PDB file of C-alpha atoms in Angstrom:
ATOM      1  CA  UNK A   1     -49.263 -14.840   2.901  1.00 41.00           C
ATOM      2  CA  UNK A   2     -47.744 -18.046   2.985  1.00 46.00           C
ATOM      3  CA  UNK A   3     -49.334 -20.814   4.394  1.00 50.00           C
ATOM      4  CA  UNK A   4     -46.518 -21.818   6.941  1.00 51.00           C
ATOM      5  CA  UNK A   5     -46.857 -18.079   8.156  1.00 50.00           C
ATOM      6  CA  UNK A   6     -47.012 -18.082  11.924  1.00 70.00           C
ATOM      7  CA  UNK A   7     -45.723 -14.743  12.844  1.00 79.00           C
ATOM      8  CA  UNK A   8     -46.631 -11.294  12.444  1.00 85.00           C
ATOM      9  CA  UNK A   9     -42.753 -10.693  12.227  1.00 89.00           C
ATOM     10  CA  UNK A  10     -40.330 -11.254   9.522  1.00 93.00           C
ATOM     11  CA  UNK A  11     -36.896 -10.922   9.490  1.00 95.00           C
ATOM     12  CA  UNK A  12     -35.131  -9.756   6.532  1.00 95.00           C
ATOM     13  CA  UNK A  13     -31.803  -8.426   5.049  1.00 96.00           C
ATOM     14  CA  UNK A  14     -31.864  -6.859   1.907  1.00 95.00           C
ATOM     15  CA  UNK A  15     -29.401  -4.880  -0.306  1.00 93.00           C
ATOM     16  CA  UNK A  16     -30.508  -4.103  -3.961  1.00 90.00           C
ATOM     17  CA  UNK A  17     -32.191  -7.237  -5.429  1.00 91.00           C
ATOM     18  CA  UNK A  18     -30.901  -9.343  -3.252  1.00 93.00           C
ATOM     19  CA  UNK A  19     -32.480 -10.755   0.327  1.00 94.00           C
ATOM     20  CA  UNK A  20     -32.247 -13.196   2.550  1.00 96.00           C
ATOM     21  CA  UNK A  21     -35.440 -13.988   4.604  1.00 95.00           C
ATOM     22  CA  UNK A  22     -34.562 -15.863   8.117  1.00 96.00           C
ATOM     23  CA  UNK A  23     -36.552 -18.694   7.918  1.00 95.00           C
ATOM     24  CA  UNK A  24     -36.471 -19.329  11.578  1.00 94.00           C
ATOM     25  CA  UNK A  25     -37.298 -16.481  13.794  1.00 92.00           C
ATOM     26  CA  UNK A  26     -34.981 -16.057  16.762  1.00 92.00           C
ATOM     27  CA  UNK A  27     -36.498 -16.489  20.457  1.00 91.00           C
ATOM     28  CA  UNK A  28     -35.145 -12.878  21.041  1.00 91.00           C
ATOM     29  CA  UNK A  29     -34.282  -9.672  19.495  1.00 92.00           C
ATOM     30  CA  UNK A  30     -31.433  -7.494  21.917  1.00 91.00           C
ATOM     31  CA  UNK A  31     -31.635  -3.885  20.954  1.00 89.00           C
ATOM     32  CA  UNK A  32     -28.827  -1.977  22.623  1.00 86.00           C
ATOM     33  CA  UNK A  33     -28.189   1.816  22.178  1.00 82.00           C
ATOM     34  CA  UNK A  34     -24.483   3.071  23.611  1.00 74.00           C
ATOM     35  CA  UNK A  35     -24.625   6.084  25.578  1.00 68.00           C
ATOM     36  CA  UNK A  36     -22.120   8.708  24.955  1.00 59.00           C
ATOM     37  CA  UNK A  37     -22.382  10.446  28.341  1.00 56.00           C
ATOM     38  CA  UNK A  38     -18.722  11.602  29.787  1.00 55.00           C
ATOM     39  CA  UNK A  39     -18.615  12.646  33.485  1.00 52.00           C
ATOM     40  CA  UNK A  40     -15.894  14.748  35.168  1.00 52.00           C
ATOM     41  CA  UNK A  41     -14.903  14.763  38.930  1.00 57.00           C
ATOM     42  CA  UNK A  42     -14.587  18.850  39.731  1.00 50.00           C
ATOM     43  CA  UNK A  43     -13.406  19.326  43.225  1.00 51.00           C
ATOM     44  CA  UNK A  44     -16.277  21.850  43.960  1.00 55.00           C
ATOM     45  CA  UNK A  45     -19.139  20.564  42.805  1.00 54.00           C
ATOM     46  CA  UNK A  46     -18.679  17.015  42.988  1.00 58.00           C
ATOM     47  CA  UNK A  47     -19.302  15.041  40.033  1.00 59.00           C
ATOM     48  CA  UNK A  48     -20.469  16.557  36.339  1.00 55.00           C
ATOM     49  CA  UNK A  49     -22.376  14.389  33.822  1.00 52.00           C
ATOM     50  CA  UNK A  50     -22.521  15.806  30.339  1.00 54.00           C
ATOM     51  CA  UNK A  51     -25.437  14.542  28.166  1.00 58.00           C
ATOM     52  CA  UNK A  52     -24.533  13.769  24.961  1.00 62.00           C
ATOM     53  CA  UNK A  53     -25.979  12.073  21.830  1.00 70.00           C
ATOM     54  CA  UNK A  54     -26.430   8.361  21.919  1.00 72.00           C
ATOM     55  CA  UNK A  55     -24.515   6.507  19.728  1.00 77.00           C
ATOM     56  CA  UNK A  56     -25.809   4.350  17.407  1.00 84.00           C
ATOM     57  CA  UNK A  57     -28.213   1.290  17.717  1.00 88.00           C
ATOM     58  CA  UNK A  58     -26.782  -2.360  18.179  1.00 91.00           C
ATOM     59  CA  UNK A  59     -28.832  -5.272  17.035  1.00 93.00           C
ATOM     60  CA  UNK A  60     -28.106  -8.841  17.853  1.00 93.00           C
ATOM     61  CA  UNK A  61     -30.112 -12.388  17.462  1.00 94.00           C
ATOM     62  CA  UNK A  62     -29.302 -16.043  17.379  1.00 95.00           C
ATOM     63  CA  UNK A  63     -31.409 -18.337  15.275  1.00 95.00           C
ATOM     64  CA  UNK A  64     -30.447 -21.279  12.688  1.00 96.00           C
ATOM     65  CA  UNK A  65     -30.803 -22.095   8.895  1.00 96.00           C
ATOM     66  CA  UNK A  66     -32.429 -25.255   9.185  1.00 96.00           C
ATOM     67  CA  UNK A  67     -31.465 -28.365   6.235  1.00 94.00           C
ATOM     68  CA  UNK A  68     -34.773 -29.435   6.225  1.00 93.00           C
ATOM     69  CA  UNK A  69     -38.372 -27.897   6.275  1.00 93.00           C
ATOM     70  CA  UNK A  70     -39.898 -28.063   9.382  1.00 92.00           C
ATOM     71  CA  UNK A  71     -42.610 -26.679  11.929  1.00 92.00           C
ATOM     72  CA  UNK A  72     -40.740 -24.389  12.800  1.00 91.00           C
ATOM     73  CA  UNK A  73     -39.915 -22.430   9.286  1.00 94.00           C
ATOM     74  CA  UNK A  74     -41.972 -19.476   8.511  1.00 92.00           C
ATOM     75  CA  UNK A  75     -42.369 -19.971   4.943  1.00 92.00           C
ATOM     76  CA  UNK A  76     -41.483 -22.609   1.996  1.00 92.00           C
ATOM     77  CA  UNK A  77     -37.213 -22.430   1.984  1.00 91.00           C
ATOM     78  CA  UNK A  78     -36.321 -21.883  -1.478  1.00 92.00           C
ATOM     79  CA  UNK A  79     -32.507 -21.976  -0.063  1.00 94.00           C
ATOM     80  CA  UNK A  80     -30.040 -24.310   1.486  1.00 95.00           C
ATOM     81  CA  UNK A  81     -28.235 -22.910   4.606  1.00 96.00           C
ATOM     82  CA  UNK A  82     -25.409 -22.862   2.688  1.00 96.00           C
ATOM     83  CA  UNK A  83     -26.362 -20.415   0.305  1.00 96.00           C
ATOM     84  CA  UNK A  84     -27.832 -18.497   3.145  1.00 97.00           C
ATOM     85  CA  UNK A  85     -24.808 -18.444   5.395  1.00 96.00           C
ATOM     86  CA  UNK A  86     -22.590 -17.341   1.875  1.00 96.00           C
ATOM     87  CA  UNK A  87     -24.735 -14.614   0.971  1.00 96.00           C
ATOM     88  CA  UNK A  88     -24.700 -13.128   4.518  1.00 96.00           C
ATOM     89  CA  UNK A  89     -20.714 -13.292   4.574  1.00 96.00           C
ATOM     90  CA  UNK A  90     -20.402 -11.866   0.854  1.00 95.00           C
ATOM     91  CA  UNK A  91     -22.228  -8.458   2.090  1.00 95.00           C
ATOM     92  CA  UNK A  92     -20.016  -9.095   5.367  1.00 94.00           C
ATOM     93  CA  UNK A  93     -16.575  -9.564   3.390  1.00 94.00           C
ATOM     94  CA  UNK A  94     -18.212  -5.923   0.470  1.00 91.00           C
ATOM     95  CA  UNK A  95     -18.105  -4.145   3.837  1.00 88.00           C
ATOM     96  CA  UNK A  96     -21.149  -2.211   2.670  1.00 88.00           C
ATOM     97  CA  UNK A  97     -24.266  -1.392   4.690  1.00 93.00           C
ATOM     98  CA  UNK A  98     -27.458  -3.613   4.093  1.00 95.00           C
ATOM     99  CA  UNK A  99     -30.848  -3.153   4.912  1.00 95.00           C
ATOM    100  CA  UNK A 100     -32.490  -4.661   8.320  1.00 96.00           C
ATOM    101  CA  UNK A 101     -36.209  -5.014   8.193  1.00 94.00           C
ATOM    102  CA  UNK A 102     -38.346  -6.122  11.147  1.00 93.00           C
ATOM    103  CA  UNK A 103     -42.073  -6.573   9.850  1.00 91.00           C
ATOM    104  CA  UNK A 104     -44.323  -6.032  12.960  1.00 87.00           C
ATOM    105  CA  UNK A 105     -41.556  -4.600  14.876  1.00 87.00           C
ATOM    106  CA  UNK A 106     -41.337  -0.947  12.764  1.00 89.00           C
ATOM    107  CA  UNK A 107     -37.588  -1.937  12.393  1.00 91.00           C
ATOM    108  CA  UNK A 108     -36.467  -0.569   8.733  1.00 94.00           C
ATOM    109  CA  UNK A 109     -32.839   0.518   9.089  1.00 93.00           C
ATOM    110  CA  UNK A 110     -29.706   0.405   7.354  1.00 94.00           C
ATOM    111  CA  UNK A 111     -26.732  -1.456   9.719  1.00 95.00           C
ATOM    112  CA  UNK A 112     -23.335  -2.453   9.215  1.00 94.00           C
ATOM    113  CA  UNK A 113     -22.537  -6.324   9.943  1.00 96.00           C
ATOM    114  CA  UNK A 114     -20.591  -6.547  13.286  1.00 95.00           C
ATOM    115  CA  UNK A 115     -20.510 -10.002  13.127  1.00 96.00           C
ATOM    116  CA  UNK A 116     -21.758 -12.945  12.047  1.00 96.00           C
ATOM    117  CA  UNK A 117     -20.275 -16.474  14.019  1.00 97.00           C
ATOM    118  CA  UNK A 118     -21.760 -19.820  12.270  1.00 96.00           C
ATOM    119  CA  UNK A 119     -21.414 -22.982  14.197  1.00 96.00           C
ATOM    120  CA  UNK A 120     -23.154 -26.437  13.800  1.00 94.00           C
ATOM    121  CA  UNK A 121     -24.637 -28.511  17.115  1.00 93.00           C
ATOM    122  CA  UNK A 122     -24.349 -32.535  17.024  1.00 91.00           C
ATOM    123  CA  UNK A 123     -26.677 -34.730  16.057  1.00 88.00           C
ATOM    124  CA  UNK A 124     -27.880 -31.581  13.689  1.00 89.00           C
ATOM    125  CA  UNK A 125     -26.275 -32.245  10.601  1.00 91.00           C
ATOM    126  CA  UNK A 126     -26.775 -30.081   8.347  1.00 92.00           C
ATOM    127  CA  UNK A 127     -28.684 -27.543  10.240  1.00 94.00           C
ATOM    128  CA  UNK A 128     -26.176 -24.061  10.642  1.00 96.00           C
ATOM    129  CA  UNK A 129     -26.655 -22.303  13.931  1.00 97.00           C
ATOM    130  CA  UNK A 130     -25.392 -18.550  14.190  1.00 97.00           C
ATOM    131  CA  UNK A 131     -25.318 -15.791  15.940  1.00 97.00           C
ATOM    132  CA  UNK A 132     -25.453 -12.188  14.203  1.00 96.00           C
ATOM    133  CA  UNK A 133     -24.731  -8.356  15.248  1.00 96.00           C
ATOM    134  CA  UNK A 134     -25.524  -5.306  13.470  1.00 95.00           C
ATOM    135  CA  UNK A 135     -25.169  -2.088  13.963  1.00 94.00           C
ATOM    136  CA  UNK A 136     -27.144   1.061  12.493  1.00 92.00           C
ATOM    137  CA  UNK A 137     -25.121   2.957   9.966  1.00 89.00           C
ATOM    138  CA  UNK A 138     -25.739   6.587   8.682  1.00 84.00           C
ATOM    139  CA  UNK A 139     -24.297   7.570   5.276  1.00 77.00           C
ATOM    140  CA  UNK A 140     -21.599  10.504   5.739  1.00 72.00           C
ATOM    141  CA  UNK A 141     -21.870  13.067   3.485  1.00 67.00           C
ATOM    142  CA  UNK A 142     -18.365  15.565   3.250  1.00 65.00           C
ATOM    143  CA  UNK A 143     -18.538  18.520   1.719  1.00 70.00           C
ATOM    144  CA  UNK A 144     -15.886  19.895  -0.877  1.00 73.00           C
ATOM    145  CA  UNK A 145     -14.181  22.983  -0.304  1.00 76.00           C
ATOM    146  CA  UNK A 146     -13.376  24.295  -3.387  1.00 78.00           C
ATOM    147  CA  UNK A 147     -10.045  26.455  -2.936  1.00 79.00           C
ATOM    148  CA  UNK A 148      -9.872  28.939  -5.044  1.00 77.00           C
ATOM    149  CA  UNK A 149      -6.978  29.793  -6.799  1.00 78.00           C
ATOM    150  CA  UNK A 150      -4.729  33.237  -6.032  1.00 77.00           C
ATOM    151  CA  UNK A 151      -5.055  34.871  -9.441  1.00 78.00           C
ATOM    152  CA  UNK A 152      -1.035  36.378 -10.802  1.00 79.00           C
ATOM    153  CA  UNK A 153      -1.036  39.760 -10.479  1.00 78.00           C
ATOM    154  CA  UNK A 154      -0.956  41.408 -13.610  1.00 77.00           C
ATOM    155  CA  UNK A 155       1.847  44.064 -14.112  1.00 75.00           C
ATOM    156  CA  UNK A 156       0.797  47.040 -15.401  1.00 72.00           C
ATOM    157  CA  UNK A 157       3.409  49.037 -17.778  1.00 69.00           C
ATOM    158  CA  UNK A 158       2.909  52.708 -17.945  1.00 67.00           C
ATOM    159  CA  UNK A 159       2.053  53.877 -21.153  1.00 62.00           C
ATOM    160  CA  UNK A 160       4.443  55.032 -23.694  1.00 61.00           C
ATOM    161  CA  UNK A 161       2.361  58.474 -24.261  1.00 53.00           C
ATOM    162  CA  UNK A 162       5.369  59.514 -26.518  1.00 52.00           C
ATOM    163  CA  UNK A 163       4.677  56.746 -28.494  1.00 55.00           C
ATOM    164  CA  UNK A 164       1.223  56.965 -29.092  1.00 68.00           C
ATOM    165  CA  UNK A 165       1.482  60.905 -29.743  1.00 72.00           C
ATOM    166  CA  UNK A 166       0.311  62.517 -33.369  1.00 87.00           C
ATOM    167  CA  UNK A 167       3.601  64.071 -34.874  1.00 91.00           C
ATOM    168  CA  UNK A 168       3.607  66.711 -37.315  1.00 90.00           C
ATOM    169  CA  UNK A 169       6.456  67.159 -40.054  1.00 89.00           C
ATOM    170  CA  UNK A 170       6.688  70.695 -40.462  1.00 89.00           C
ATOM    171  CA  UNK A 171       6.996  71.644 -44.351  1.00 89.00           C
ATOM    172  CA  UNK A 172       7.499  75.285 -45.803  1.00 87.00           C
ATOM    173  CA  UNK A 173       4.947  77.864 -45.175  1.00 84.00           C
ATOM    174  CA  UNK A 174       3.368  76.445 -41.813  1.00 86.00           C
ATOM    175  CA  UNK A 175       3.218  77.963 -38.705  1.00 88.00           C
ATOM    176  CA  UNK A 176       1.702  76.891 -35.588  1.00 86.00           C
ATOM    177  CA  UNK A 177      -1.493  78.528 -36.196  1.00 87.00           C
ATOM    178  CA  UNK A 178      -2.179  76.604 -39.276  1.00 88.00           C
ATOM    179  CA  UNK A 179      -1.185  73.655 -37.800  1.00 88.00           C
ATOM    180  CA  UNK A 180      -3.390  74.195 -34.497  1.00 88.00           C
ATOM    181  CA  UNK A 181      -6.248  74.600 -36.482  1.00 88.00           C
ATOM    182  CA  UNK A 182      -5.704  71.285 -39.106  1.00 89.00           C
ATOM    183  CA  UNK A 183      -5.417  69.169 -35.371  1.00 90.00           C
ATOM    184  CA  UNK A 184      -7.577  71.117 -33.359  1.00 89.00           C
ATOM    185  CA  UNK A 185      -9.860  72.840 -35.426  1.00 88.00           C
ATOM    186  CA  UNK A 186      -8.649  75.888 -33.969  1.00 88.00           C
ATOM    187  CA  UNK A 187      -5.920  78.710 -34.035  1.00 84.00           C
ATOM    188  CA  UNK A 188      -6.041  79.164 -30.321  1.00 85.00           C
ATOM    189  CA  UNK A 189      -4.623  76.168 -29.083  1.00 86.00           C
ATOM    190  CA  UNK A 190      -1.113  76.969 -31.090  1.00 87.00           C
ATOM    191  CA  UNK A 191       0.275  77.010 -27.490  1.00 87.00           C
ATOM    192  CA  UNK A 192      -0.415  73.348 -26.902  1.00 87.00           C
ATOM    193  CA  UNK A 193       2.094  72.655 -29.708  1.00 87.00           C
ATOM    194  CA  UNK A 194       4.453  75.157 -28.459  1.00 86.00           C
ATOM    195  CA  UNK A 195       4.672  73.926 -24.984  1.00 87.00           C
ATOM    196  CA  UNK A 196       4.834  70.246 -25.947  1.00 88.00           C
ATOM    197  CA  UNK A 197       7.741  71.390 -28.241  1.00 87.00           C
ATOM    198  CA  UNK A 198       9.368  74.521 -26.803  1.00 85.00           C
ATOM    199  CA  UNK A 199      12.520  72.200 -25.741  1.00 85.00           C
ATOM    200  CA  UNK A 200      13.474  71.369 -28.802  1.00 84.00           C
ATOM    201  CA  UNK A 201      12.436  74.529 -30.558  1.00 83.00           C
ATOM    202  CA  UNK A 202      14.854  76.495 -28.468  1.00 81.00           C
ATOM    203  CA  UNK A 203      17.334  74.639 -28.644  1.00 80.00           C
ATOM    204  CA  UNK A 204      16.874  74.582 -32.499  1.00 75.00           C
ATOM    205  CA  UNK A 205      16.365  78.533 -32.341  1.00 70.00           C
ATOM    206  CA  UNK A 206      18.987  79.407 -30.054  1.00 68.00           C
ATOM    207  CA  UNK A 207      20.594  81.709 -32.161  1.00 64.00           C
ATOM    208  CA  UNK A 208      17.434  83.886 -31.914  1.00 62.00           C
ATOM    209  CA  UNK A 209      18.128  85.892 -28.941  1.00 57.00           C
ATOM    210  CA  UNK A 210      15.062  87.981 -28.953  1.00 61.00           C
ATOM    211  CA  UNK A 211      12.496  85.564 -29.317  1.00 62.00           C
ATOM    212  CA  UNK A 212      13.725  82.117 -29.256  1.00 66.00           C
ATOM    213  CA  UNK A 213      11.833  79.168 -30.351  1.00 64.00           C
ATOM    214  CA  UNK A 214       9.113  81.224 -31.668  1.00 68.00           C
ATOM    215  CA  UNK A 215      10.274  80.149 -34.849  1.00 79.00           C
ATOM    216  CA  UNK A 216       9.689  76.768 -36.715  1.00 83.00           C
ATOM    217  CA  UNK A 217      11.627  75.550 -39.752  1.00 85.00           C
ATOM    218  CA  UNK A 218      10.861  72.743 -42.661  1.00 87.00           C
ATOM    219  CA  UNK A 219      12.029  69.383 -41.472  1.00 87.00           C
ATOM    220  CA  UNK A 220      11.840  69.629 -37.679  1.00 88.00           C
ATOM    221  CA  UNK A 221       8.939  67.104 -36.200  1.00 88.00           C
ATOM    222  CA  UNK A 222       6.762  68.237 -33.364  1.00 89.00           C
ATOM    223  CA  UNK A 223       4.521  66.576 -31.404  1.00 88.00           C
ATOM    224  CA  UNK A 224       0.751  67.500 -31.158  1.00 88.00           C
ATOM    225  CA  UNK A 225      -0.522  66.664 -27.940  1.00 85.00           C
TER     226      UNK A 225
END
């Protein structure tokens, strides 16, 4: 501890490496927390208070950077009040939150600076008086909705199944027996072939008045279901 220590308390602002330490502590510390409480006038009952949740936490001090060391400085100033009064009006002027620390107060917060008025007094020269407000600041977090895109919808085509059907060439000497059993492995399902084909083979037959379309002939093509 410092030698020119003569408080339990310290009053600091801080953001990353970089601090400034008031040298001189101010005679009072205001601590003001804005309630949020509405009330209502309702004709039967009078009037309503709804509790809500305070708002946040004000801070505000007055205190000076003094030119010179003196009895009244806390510690050894490393810092003119110049440099002082800039640094606190550069995190001002970022408009990003700092840290407040209070040793011997359990004041450790992060604030916003409200405001921060620097005057001098005559006869002082030098010395910069001021008077500071914070206020204590809460990081926001928002969450992203992801929005998911509508997927096309696909357009089916029906199947060509008369494209993708087996054909058979018919050549001299077959019949629908032999040709059942080279596609089917089997003589019995001849009448797969002949109802796929019976169309065509009647109209092809039609000339055979007893039993027409029973009858195939070299070149026609049928289709083997």
């Amino acid at each position: 501890m410092d030698q020119l220590a003569k408080s339990v308390y310290e009053f600091w602002m801080r953001s990353g490496v970089t601090s400034v330490r008031f040298p001189v502590l101010p005679e009072k510390l205001d601590m003001e927390t804005q309630g949020k409480n509405e009330s209502f006038d309702i004709t039967a009952y009078g009037e309503i208070t709804v509790i809500q949740k305070p708002g946040a936490k004000t801070f505000s001090f007055s205190a000076f950077f003094p030119k010179h060391q003196g009895p009244y400085c806390e510690f050894k100033m490393t810092k003119t009040p110049a440099q002082l009064r800039s640094q606190i009006e550069t995190w001002m002027n970022q408009m990003y939150p700092v840290h407040f620390i209070v040793t011997g107060a359990g004041i450790n917060t992060m604030v916003s600076i409200e405001s921060f008025k620097v005057y001098e007094k005559a006869g002082e020269i030098g010395d910069l008086y001021f008077d500071l407000t914070l206020k204590s600041f809460k990081f926001t977090v928002v969450n992203k909705i992801k929005i998911k895109k509508k997927q096309p919808v696909k357009k089916t085509t029906r199947p060509n199944t008369l494209a993708k059907a087996r054909t058979h060439k018919v050549k001299s000497g077959d019949t629908l027996w032999a040709i059942s059993k080279k596609y089917y492995g089997n003589h019995n399902d001849w009448r797969k072939i002949w109802n796929k084909n019976k169309t065509m083979m009647i109209k092809r037959d039609k000339k055979n008045v007893k039993q027409p379309g029973h009858w195939i002939y070299p070149g026609q093509t049928l289709i083997i279901p």
